[in-house]
Amino acid sequence: WIPKSDKPLPVVLFGHPSDNGINSLFFTLLRGLLGSLDTQVVVVAPAYRGEPASLGGNSVESDTSKQSPWDRDVDDGLAFLEASLEQFPSCDPARIAAVGYSRGAGVSLLSALRDPSIGSVFQIAGPTDFLAPSLQNIALGLLGDKTYDLPGLDYLNAKYLQPFKSGAISADSLRRVLLRRSAARWALSGQLPATQTVHGTADSTVNPDQAQALVAADRRVAYLKIQGMTHSSFLSPASFSQSSAISTDLQKFLKANLRLK
């Protein structure tokens, strides 16, 4: 999304939720939260590997054989960002923010840790620590043959948890896999840029302990805790106050960090 402008605009790298790729609904979501800033930023929104990118009646899908949720998601997002900066003069490489929701929020945090050109991160209800109690409980459930409808878990279960259960891979190997996806563990190094995390107190999909882990790792992280918000209730028109609170904070955050009026 490139607004008309006679000068370079700051860039928002958007991390989408779910594992169904990127489509116009997610653009509508982000642009709604951006409000008046919609005409002041370029939006770069990758579909992660093996998932469709669908917009304006066109759809493309990348290689499904080399998926690796959160890991190669970061690779693909940063590659798309780099290509966008090279090809479109409208992109200001000195003003880049990552904004993500759910799965994409975790990707946004990891992207900022990997690429210092990303100067700020605004994440909504994302996983930050795969070693936190809530995800340990999910891992134990998967090892006990329970099922969960959560993005990326089928891959992690089949590729790593079940081989660990059978003794095919070691605990150390599994730990490394989880650490690679745990931004809160790397935030201990103080490498995160300006960051704000948003989480609902009633989120049963991504437990609030994920936001708490990030704040505990880096006290500079701003934390917007929304009472009664579930993982997706802010998407409903009936929960306008929740989406309004997120939108207000997002716009304030981007104005400050992308030097917008």
PDB file of C-alpha atoms in Angstrom:
ATOM      1  CA  TRP A   1       0.000   0.000   0.000  1.00  0.00           C
ATOM      2  CA  ILE A   2       1.691   3.166  -1.242  1.00  0.00           C
ATOM      3  CA  PRO A   3      -0.169   6.452  -0.764  1.00  0.00           C
ATOM      4  CA  LYS A   4       0.408   9.234  -3.250  1.00  0.00           C
ATOM      5  CA  SER A   5       3.157  11.493  -1.988  1.00  0.00           C
ATOM      6  CA  ASP A   6       5.808  13.819  -3.365  1.00  0.00           C
ATOM      7  CA  LYS A   7       8.289  12.746  -0.680  1.00  0.00           C
ATOM      8  CA  PRO A   8       9.448   9.462   0.906  1.00  0.00           C
ATOM      9  CA  LEU A   9       7.086   8.035   3.508  1.00  0.00           C
ATOM     10  CA  PRO A  10       7.797   5.890   6.570  1.00  0.00           C
ATOM     11  CA  VAL A  11       7.225   2.153   6.221  1.00  0.00           C
ATOM     12  CA  VAL A  12       5.061  -0.175   8.311  1.00  0.00           C
ATOM     13  CA  LEU A  13       6.011  -3.858   8.033  1.00  0.00           C
ATOM     14  CA  PHE A  14       2.811  -5.718   8.895  1.00  0.00           C
ATOM     15  CA  GLY A  15       2.793  -9.193  10.463  1.00  0.00           C
ATOM     16  CA  HIS A  16      -0.515 -10.918   9.769  1.00  0.00           C
ATOM     17  CA  PRO A  17      -2.355 -13.317  12.123  1.00  0.00           C
ATOM     18  CA  SER A  18      -3.348 -16.950  11.408  1.00  0.00           C
ATOM     19  CA  ASP A  19      -1.752 -19.260   8.859  1.00  0.00           C
ATOM     20  CA  ASN A  20      -3.989 -18.369   5.919  1.00  0.00           C
ATOM     21  CA  GLY A  21      -1.741 -15.780   4.339  1.00  0.00           C
ATOM     22  CA  ILE A  22      -2.505 -12.119   3.697  1.00  0.00           C
ATOM     23  CA  ASN A  23      -5.657 -10.749   2.090  1.00  0.00           C
ATOM     24  CA  SER A  24      -7.741  -7.584   1.842  1.00  0.00           C
ATOM     25  CA  LEU A  25      -9.413  -8.237   5.216  1.00  0.00           C
ATOM     26  CA  PHE A  26      -6.118  -7.827   7.031  1.00  0.00           C
ATOM     27  CA  PHE A  27      -5.338  -4.675   5.056  1.00  0.00           C
ATOM     28  CA  THR A  28      -8.738  -3.319   6.102  1.00  0.00           C
ATOM     29  CA  LEU A  29      -7.965  -4.198   9.735  1.00  0.00           C
ATOM     30  CA  LEU A  30      -4.600  -2.453   9.737  1.00  0.00           C
ATOM     31  CA  ARG A  31      -5.753   0.591   7.807  1.00  0.00           C
ATOM     32  CA  GLY A  32      -8.687   0.965  10.183  1.00  0.00           C
ATOM     33  CA  LEU A  33      -6.338   0.985  13.164  1.00  0.00           C
ATOM     34  CA  LEU A  34      -4.052   3.468  11.404  1.00  0.00           C
ATOM     35  CA  GLY A  35      -6.897   5.962  10.980  1.00  0.00           C
ATOM     36  CA  SER A  36      -5.635   9.236   9.551  1.00  0.00           C
ATOM     37  CA  LEU A  37      -2.095   7.826   9.332  1.00  0.00           C
ATOM     38  CA  ASP A  38      -3.315   5.553   6.535  1.00  0.00           C
ATOM     39  CA  THR A  39      -2.325   8.179   3.969  1.00  0.00           C
ATOM     40  CA  GLN A  40       1.040   8.865   5.587  1.00  0.00           C
ATOM     41  CA  VAL A  41       2.732   5.443   5.594  1.00  0.00           C
ATOM     42  CA  VAL A  42       3.706   2.736   3.129  1.00  0.00           C
ATOM     43  CA  VAL A  43       2.473  -0.714   4.235  1.00  0.00           C
ATOM     44  CA  VAL A  44       4.565  -3.784   3.388  1.00  0.00           C
ATOM     45  CA  ALA A  45       2.538  -6.924   4.179  1.00  0.00           C
ATOM     46  CA  PRO A  46       4.142 -10.272   3.323  1.00  0.00           C
ATOM     47  CA  ALA A  47       2.365 -13.600   3.212  1.00  0.00           C
ATOM     48  CA  TYR A  48       4.516 -16.133   4.993  1.00  0.00           C
ATOM     49  CA  ARG A  49       6.093 -19.052   3.193  1.00  0.00           C
ATOM     50  CA  GLY A  50       3.662 -21.518   1.636  1.00  0.00           C
ATOM     51  CA  GLU A  51       0.662 -19.235   2.244  1.00  0.00           C
ATOM     52  CA  PRO A  52      -1.328 -17.212  -0.292  1.00  0.00           C
ATOM     53  CA  ALA A  53      -1.119 -13.472  -0.833  1.00  0.00           C
ATOM     54  CA  SER A  54      -4.491 -12.425  -2.231  1.00  0.00           C
ATOM     55  CA  LEU A  55      -5.407  -8.884  -3.191  1.00  0.00           C
ATOM     56  CA  GLY A  56      -7.464  -7.301  -5.930  1.00  0.00           C
ATOM     57  CA  GLY A  57      -8.486 -10.623  -7.460  1.00  0.00           C
ATOM     58  CA  ASN A  58      -4.894 -11.812  -7.774  1.00  0.00           C
ATOM     59  CA  SER A  59      -3.328 -14.551  -5.667  1.00  0.00           C
ATOM     60  CA  VAL A  60       0.182 -16.001  -5.410  1.00  0.00           C
ATOM     61  CA  GLU A  61       1.636 -18.636  -3.134  1.00  0.00           C
ATOM     62  CA  SER A  62       5.254 -19.415  -2.312  1.00  0.00           C
ATOM     63  CA  ASP A  63       7.032 -22.724  -1.761  1.00  0.00           C
ATOM     64  CA  THR A  64       5.177 -24.930   0.723  1.00  0.00           C
ATOM     65  CA  SER A  65       8.047 -27.384   1.151  1.00  0.00           C
ATOM     66  CA  LYS A  66      10.241 -25.106   3.269  1.00  0.00           C
ATOM     67  CA  GLN A  67       7.832 -23.628   5.770  1.00  0.00           C
ATOM     68  CA  SER A  68       9.024 -22.891   9.288  1.00  0.00           C
ATOM     69  CA  PRO A  69       6.563 -20.722  11.252  1.00  0.00           C
ATOM     70  CA  TRP A  70       8.110 -17.703  12.986  1.00  0.00           C
ATOM     71  CA  ASP A  71      11.579 -18.648  11.724  1.00  0.00           C
ATOM     72  CA  ARG A  72      11.335 -18.422   7.942  1.00  0.00           C
ATOM     73  CA  ASP A  73       8.400 -16.030   8.396  1.00  0.00           C
ATOM     74  CA  VAL A  74      11.028 -13.543   9.527  1.00  0.00           C
ATOM     75  CA  ASP A  75      13.276 -14.383   6.567  1.00  0.00           C
ATOM     76  CA  ASP A  76      10.462 -13.788   4.092  1.00  0.00           C
ATOM     77  CA  GLY A  77       9.212 -10.594   5.722  1.00  0.00           C
ATOM     78  CA  LEU A  78      12.660  -9.038   5.830  1.00  0.00           C
ATOM     79  CA  ALA A  79      13.335 -10.056   2.227  1.00  0.00           C
ATOM     80  CA  PHE A  80      10.085  -8.412   1.132  1.00  0.00           C
ATOM     81  CA  LEU A  81      10.941  -5.300   3.133  1.00  0.00           C
ATOM     82  CA  GLU A  82      14.400  -5.094   1.536  1.00  0.00           C
ATOM     83  CA  ALA A  83      12.946  -5.523  -1.952  1.00  0.00           C
ATOM     84  CA  SER A  84      10.345  -2.826  -1.283  1.00  0.00           C
ATOM     85  CA  LEU A  85      12.983  -0.365  -0.081  1.00  0.00           C
ATOM     86  CA  GLU A  86      15.036  -1.035  -3.223  1.00  0.00           C
ATOM     87  CA  GLN A  87      12.195  -0.811  -5.724  1.00  0.00           C
ATOM     88  CA  PHE A  88       9.949   1.959  -4.419  1.00  0.00           C
ATOM     89  CA  PRO A  89      11.352   5.480  -3.901  1.00  0.00           C
ATOM     90  CA  SER A  90       8.272   6.216  -1.778  1.00  0.00           C
ATOM     91  CA  CYS A  91       9.808   4.150   1.056  1.00  0.00           C
ATOM     92  CA  ASP A  92      11.939   5.975   3.607  1.00  0.00           C
ATOM     93  CA  PRO A  93      14.564   3.466   4.837  1.00  0.00           C
ATOM     94  CA  ALA A  94      15.295   5.604   7.893  1.00  0.00           C
ATOM     95  CA  ARG A  95      11.743   5.311   9.259  1.00  0.00           C
ATOM     96  CA  ILE A  96      10.535   1.721   9.601  1.00  0.00           C
ATOM     97  CA  ALA A  97       8.145   0.244  12.170  1.00  0.00           C
ATOM     98  CA  ALA A  98       6.889  -3.320  12.525  1.00  0.00           C
ATOM     99  CA  VAL A  99       3.251  -3.830  13.485  1.00  0.00           C
ATOM    100  CA  GLY A 100       1.832  -7.306  14.083  1.00  0.00           C
ATOM    101  CA  TYR A 101      -1.146  -9.148  15.455  1.00  0.00           C
ATOM    102  CA  SER A 102      -1.174 -12.666  16.946  1.00  0.00           C
ATOM    103  CA  ARG A 103       1.277 -14.897  15.029  1.00  0.00           C
ATOM    104  CA  GLY A 104       2.454 -11.836  13.101  1.00  0.00           C
ATOM    105  CA  ALA A 105       3.155  -9.982  16.343  1.00  0.00           C
ATOM    106  CA  GLY A 106       5.724 -12.586  17.310  1.00  0.00           C
ATOM    107  CA  VAL A 107       7.201 -12.329  13.824  1.00  0.00           C
ATOM    108  CA  SER A 108       7.370  -8.532  14.156  1.00  0.00           C
ATOM    109  CA  LEU A 109       9.357  -8.740  17.382  1.00  0.00           C
ATOM    110  CA  LEU A 110      11.795 -11.294  15.946  1.00  0.00           C
ATOM    111  CA  SER A 111      12.171  -9.204  12.786  1.00  0.00           C
ATOM    112  CA  ALA A 112      13.190  -6.169  14.814  1.00  0.00           C
ATOM    113  CA  LEU A 113      15.749  -8.243  16.707  1.00  0.00           C
ATOM    114  CA  ARG A 114      17.196  -9.467  13.420  1.00  0.00           C
ATOM    115  CA  ASP A 115      17.123  -6.192  11.464  1.00  0.00           C
ATOM    116  CA  PRO A 116      18.300  -2.988  13.185  1.00  0.00           C
ATOM    117  CA  SER A 117      16.701  -0.862  10.463  1.00  0.00           C
ATOM    118  CA  ILE A 118      13.350  -1.551  12.164  1.00  0.00           C
ATOM    119  CA  GLY A 119      13.215   1.251  14.683  1.00  0.00           C
ATOM    120  CA  SER A 120      10.038   0.366  16.579  1.00  0.00           C
ATOM    121  CA  VAL A 121       7.532  -2.457  17.152  1.00  0.00           C
ATOM    122  CA  PHE A 122       3.845  -2.376  18.045  1.00  0.00           C
ATOM    123  CA  GLN A 123       2.550  -5.875  18.743  1.00  0.00           C
ATOM    124  CA  ILE A 124      -0.959  -7.076  19.568  1.00  0.00           C
ATOM    125  CA  ALA A 125      -1.448 -10.381  21.437  1.00  0.00           C
ATOM    126  CA  GLY A 126       1.585 -12.148  20.054  1.00  0.00           C
ATOM    127  CA  PRO A 127       3.657 -15.077  21.315  1.00  0.00           C
ATOM    128  CA  THR A 128       6.922 -13.880  22.832  1.00  0.00           C
ATOM    129  CA  ASP A 129       8.187 -16.812  24.905  1.00  0.00           C
ATOM    130  CA  PHE A 130       7.716 -20.438  23.848  1.00  0.00           C
ATOM    131  CA  LEU A 131       9.161 -21.538  27.188  1.00  0.00           C
ATOM    132  CA  ALA A 132       6.550 -19.670  29.250  1.00  0.00           C
ATOM    133  CA  PRO A 133       4.076 -21.696  31.391  1.00  0.00           C
ATOM    134  CA  SER A 134       1.108 -21.342  29.017  1.00  0.00           C
ATOM    135  CA  LEU A 135       3.018 -22.722  26.041  1.00  0.00           C
ATOM    136  CA  GLN A 136       4.685 -25.386  28.161  1.00  0.00           C
ATOM    137  CA  ASN A 137       1.178 -26.594  29.014  1.00  0.00           C
ATOM    138  CA  ILE A 138       0.227 -26.649  25.326  1.00  0.00           C
ATOM    139  CA  ALA A 139       3.400 -28.597  24.521  1.00  0.00           C
ATOM    140  CA  LEU A 140       2.549 -31.137  27.216  1.00  0.00           C
ATOM    141  CA  GLY A 141      -0.948 -31.401  25.761  1.00  0.00           C
ATOM    142  CA  LEU A 142       0.434 -32.050  22.293  1.00  0.00           C
ATOM    143  CA  LEU A 143       2.739 -34.708  23.680  1.00  0.00           C
ATOM    144  CA  GLY A 144      -0.356 -36.260  25.240  1.00  0.00           C
ATOM    145  CA  ASP A 145      -2.090 -36.278  21.837  1.00  0.00           C
ATOM    146  CA  LYS A 146      -4.347 -33.295  22.456  1.00  0.00           C
ATOM    147  CA  THR A 147      -5.070 -30.979  19.521  1.00  0.00           C
ATOM    148  CA  TYR A 148      -5.142 -27.193  19.379  1.00  0.00           C
ATOM    149  CA  ASP A 149      -6.323 -24.868  16.618  1.00  0.00           C
ATOM    150  CA  LEU A 150      -3.375 -22.476  16.724  1.00  0.00           C
ATOM    151  CA  PRO A 151      -1.161 -21.275  13.853  1.00  0.00           C
ATOM    152  CA  GLY A 152       2.197 -22.984  13.539  1.00  0.00           C
ATOM    153  CA  LEU A 153       1.578 -25.646  16.178  1.00  0.00           C
ATOM    154  CA  ASP A 154       0.952 -28.484  13.721  1.00  0.00           C
ATOM    155  CA  TYR A 155       4.376 -27.804  12.223  1.00  0.00           C
ATOM    156  CA  LEU A 156       6.166 -27.606  15.574  1.00  0.00           C
ATOM    157  CA  ASN A 157       4.406 -30.708  16.818  1.00  0.00           C
ATOM    158  CA  ALA A 158       5.167 -32.846  13.774  1.00  0.00           C
ATOM    159  CA  LYS A 159       8.679 -31.526  13.181  1.00  0.00           C
ATOM    160  CA  TYR A 160       9.991 -31.289  16.737  1.00  0.00           C
ATOM    161  CA  LEU A 161       7.700 -32.302  19.609  1.00  0.00           C
ATOM    162  CA  GLN A 162       6.804 -35.777  18.364  1.00  0.00           C
ATOM    163  CA  PRO A 163      10.436 -36.562  17.379  1.00  0.00           C
ATOM    164  CA  PHE A 164      11.441 -35.404  20.878  1.00  0.00           C
ATOM    165  CA  LYS A 165       8.798 -37.701  22.362  1.00  0.00           C
ATOM    166  CA  SER A 166      10.143 -40.649  20.364  1.00  0.00           C
ATOM    167  CA  GLY A 167      13.752 -39.851  21.265  1.00  0.00           C
ATOM    168  CA  ALA A 168      14.717 -38.878  17.717  1.00  0.00           C
ATOM    169  CA  ILE A 169      15.897 -35.432  18.804  1.00  0.00           C
ATOM    170  CA  SER A 170      17.350 -34.234  22.103  1.00  0.00           C
ATOM    171  CA  ALA A 171      15.919 -31.830  24.668  1.00  0.00           C
ATOM    172  CA  ASP A 172      18.707 -29.411  23.777  1.00  0.00           C
ATOM    173  CA  SER A 173      17.690 -29.472  20.103  1.00  0.00           C
ATOM    174  CA  LEU A 174      14.065 -28.810  21.021  1.00  0.00           C
ATOM    175  CA  ARG A 175      15.073 -26.013  23.375  1.00  0.00           C
ATOM    176  CA  ARG A 176      17.014 -24.289  20.580  1.00  0.00           C
ATOM    177  CA  VAL A 177      13.993 -24.510  18.272  1.00  0.00           C
ATOM    178  CA  LEU A 178      11.806 -22.823  20.885  1.00  0.00           C
ATOM    179  CA  LEU A 179      14.403 -20.195  21.746  1.00  0.00           C
ATOM    180  CA  ARG A 180      14.681 -19.141  18.099  1.00  0.00           C
ATOM    181  CA  ARG A 181      11.008 -18.196  18.258  1.00  0.00           C
ATOM    182  CA  SER A 182      11.064 -16.512  21.689  1.00  0.00           C
ATOM    183  CA  ALA A 183      11.652 -12.786  21.340  1.00  0.00           C
ATOM    184  CA  ALA A 184      11.374 -12.250  25.089  1.00  0.00           C
ATOM    185  CA  ARG A 185      14.429 -14.450  25.668  1.00  0.00           C
ATOM    186  CA  TRP A 186      16.486 -12.376  23.227  1.00  0.00           C
ATOM    187  CA  ALA A 187      15.099  -9.099  24.576  1.00  0.00           C
ATOM    188  CA  LEU A 188      17.197  -9.738  27.672  1.00  0.00           C
ATOM    189  CA  SER A 189      20.124  -8.488  25.614  1.00  0.00           C
ATOM    190  CA  GLY A 190      18.483  -5.055  25.405  1.00  0.00           C
ATOM    191  CA  GLN A 191      18.386  -5.214  21.632  1.00  0.00           C
ATOM    192  CA  LEU A 192      14.688  -4.425  21.125  1.00  0.00           C
ATOM    193  CA  PRO A 193      13.930  -0.978  19.711  1.00  0.00           C
ATOM    194  CA  ALA A 194      11.051   1.128  21.068  1.00  0.00           C
ATOM    195  CA  THR A 195       8.303  -1.442  21.669  1.00  0.00           C
ATOM    196  CA  GLN A 196       4.686  -1.480  22.793  1.00  0.00           C
ATOM    197  CA  THR A 197       2.737  -4.636  23.577  1.00  0.00           C
ATOM    198  CA  VAL A 198      -1.047  -4.871  23.723  1.00  0.00           C
ATOM    199  CA  HIS A 199      -2.859  -7.794  25.335  1.00  0.00           C
ATOM    200  CA  GLY A 200      -6.333  -8.544  26.617  1.00  0.00           C
ATOM    201  CA  THR A 201      -6.843  -9.914  30.096  1.00  0.00           C
ATOM    202  CA  ALA A 202      -9.376 -12.488  28.794  1.00  0.00           C
ATOM    203  CA  ASP A 203      -7.230 -13.883  25.978  1.00  0.00           C
ATOM    204  CA  SER A 204      -7.448 -17.674  26.082  1.00  0.00           C
ATOM    205  CA  THR A 205      -5.734 -18.150  22.700  1.00  0.00           C
ATOM    206  CA  VAL A 206      -2.432 -16.421  23.436  1.00  0.00           C
ATOM    207  CA  ASN A 207      -2.123 -16.217  27.195  1.00  0.00           C
ATOM    208  CA  PRO A 208      -1.311 -12.793  28.719  1.00  0.00           C
ATOM    209  CA  ASP A 209       1.823 -14.360  30.228  1.00  0.00           C
ATOM    210  CA  GLN A 210       3.340 -13.738  26.781  1.00  0.00           C
ATOM    211  CA  ALA A 211       3.057  -9.967  27.174  1.00  0.00           C
ATOM    212  CA  GLN A 212       4.205 -10.250  30.767  1.00  0.00           C
ATOM    213  CA  ALA A 213       7.306 -12.196  29.701  1.00  0.00           C
ATOM    214  CA  LEU A 214       8.261  -9.465  27.254  1.00  0.00           C
ATOM    215  CA  VAL A 215       7.839  -6.694  29.819  1.00  0.00           C
ATOM    216  CA  ALA A 216       9.768  -8.700  32.404  1.00  0.00           C
ATOM    217  CA  ALA A 217      12.613  -9.116  29.916  1.00  0.00           C
ATOM    218  CA  ASP A 218      12.781  -5.431  29.006  1.00  0.00           C
ATOM    219  CA  ARG A 219      11.204  -2.896  31.329  1.00  0.00           C
ATOM    220  CA  ARG A 220      11.326  -0.282  28.579  1.00  0.00           C
ATOM    221  CA  VAL A 221       8.490  -2.082  26.772  1.00  0.00           C
ATOM    222  CA  ALA A 222       5.204  -0.177  27.127  1.00  0.00           C
ATOM    223  CA  TYR A 223       2.266  -2.403  28.067  1.00  0.00           C
ATOM    224  CA  LEU A 224      -1.364  -1.638  27.200  1.00  0.00           C
ATOM    225  CA  LYS A 225      -3.498  -4.117  29.157  1.00  0.00           C
ATOM    226  CA  ILE A 226      -7.135  -4.147  28.016  1.00  0.00           C
ATOM    227  CA  GLN A 227      -9.570  -5.514  30.583  1.00  0.00           C
ATOM    228  CA  GLY A 228     -11.957  -8.156  29.276  1.00  0.00           C
ATOM    229  CA  MET A 229     -10.496  -8.302  25.777  1.00  0.00           C
ATOM    230  CA  THR A 230     -10.189 -11.766  24.265  1.00  0.00           C
ATOM    231  CA  HIS A 231      -7.805 -12.656  21.448  1.00  0.00           C
ATOM    232  CA  SER A 232     -10.110 -11.267  18.767  1.00  0.00           C
ATOM    233  CA  SER A 233     -12.949  -9.387  20.477  1.00  0.00           C
ATOM    234  CA  PHE A 234     -11.503  -6.031  19.383  1.00  0.00           C
ATOM    235  CA  LEU A 235     -12.358  -7.030  15.805  1.00  0.00           C
ATOM    236  CA  SER A 236     -16.088  -6.938  16.579  1.00  0.00           C
ATOM    237  CA  PRO A 237     -18.089  -3.721  16.107  1.00  0.00           C
ATOM    238  CA  ALA A 238     -19.651  -4.492  19.489  1.00  0.00           C
ATOM    239  CA  SER A 239     -16.227  -3.955  21.099  1.00  0.00           C
ATOM    240  CA  PHE A 240     -15.549  -0.523  19.642  1.00  0.00           C
ATOM    241  CA  SER A 241     -13.932   0.702  22.862  1.00  0.00           C
ATOM    242  CA  GLN A 242     -11.269  -2.009  22.589  1.00  0.00           C
ATOM    243  CA  SER A 243     -10.376  -1.301  18.961  1.00  0.00           C
ATOM    244  CA  SER A 244     -10.493   2.433  19.662  1.00  0.00           C
ATOM    245  CA  ALA A 245      -8.012   2.051  22.527  1.00  0.00           C
ATOM    246  CA  ILE A 246      -5.638   0.059  20.313  1.00  0.00           C
ATOM    247  CA  SER A 247      -6.020   2.484  17.411  1.00  0.00           C
ATOM    248  CA  THR A 248      -5.363   5.525  19.614  1.00  0.00           C
ATOM    249  CA  ASP A 249      -2.222   3.986  21.100  1.00  0.00           C
ATOM    250  CA  LEU A 250      -0.975   2.740  17.722  1.00  0.00           C
ATOM    251  CA  GLN A 251      -1.326   6.159  16.124  1.00  0.00           C
ATOM    252  CA  LYS A 252       0.361   7.864  19.075  1.00  0.00           C
ATOM    253  CA  PHE A 253       3.174   5.289  18.966  1.00  0.00           C
ATOM    254  CA  LEU A 254       3.767   5.636  15.220  1.00  0.00           C
ATOM    255  CA  LYS A 255       3.611   9.426  15.293  1.00  0.00           C
ATOM    256  CA  ALA A 256       6.334   9.479  17.915  1.00  0.00           C
ATOM    257  CA  ASN A 257       8.581   6.819  16.411  1.00  0.00           C
ATOM    258  CA  LEU A 258       8.111   7.544  12.699  1.00  0.00           C
ATOM    259  CA  ARG A 259       8.162  11.329  13.235  1.00  0.00           C
ATOM    260  CA  LEU A 260       4.687  11.925  11.841  1.00  0.00           C
ATOM    261  CA  LYS A 261       2.345  14.828  12.514  1.00  0.00           C
TER     262      LYS A 261
END
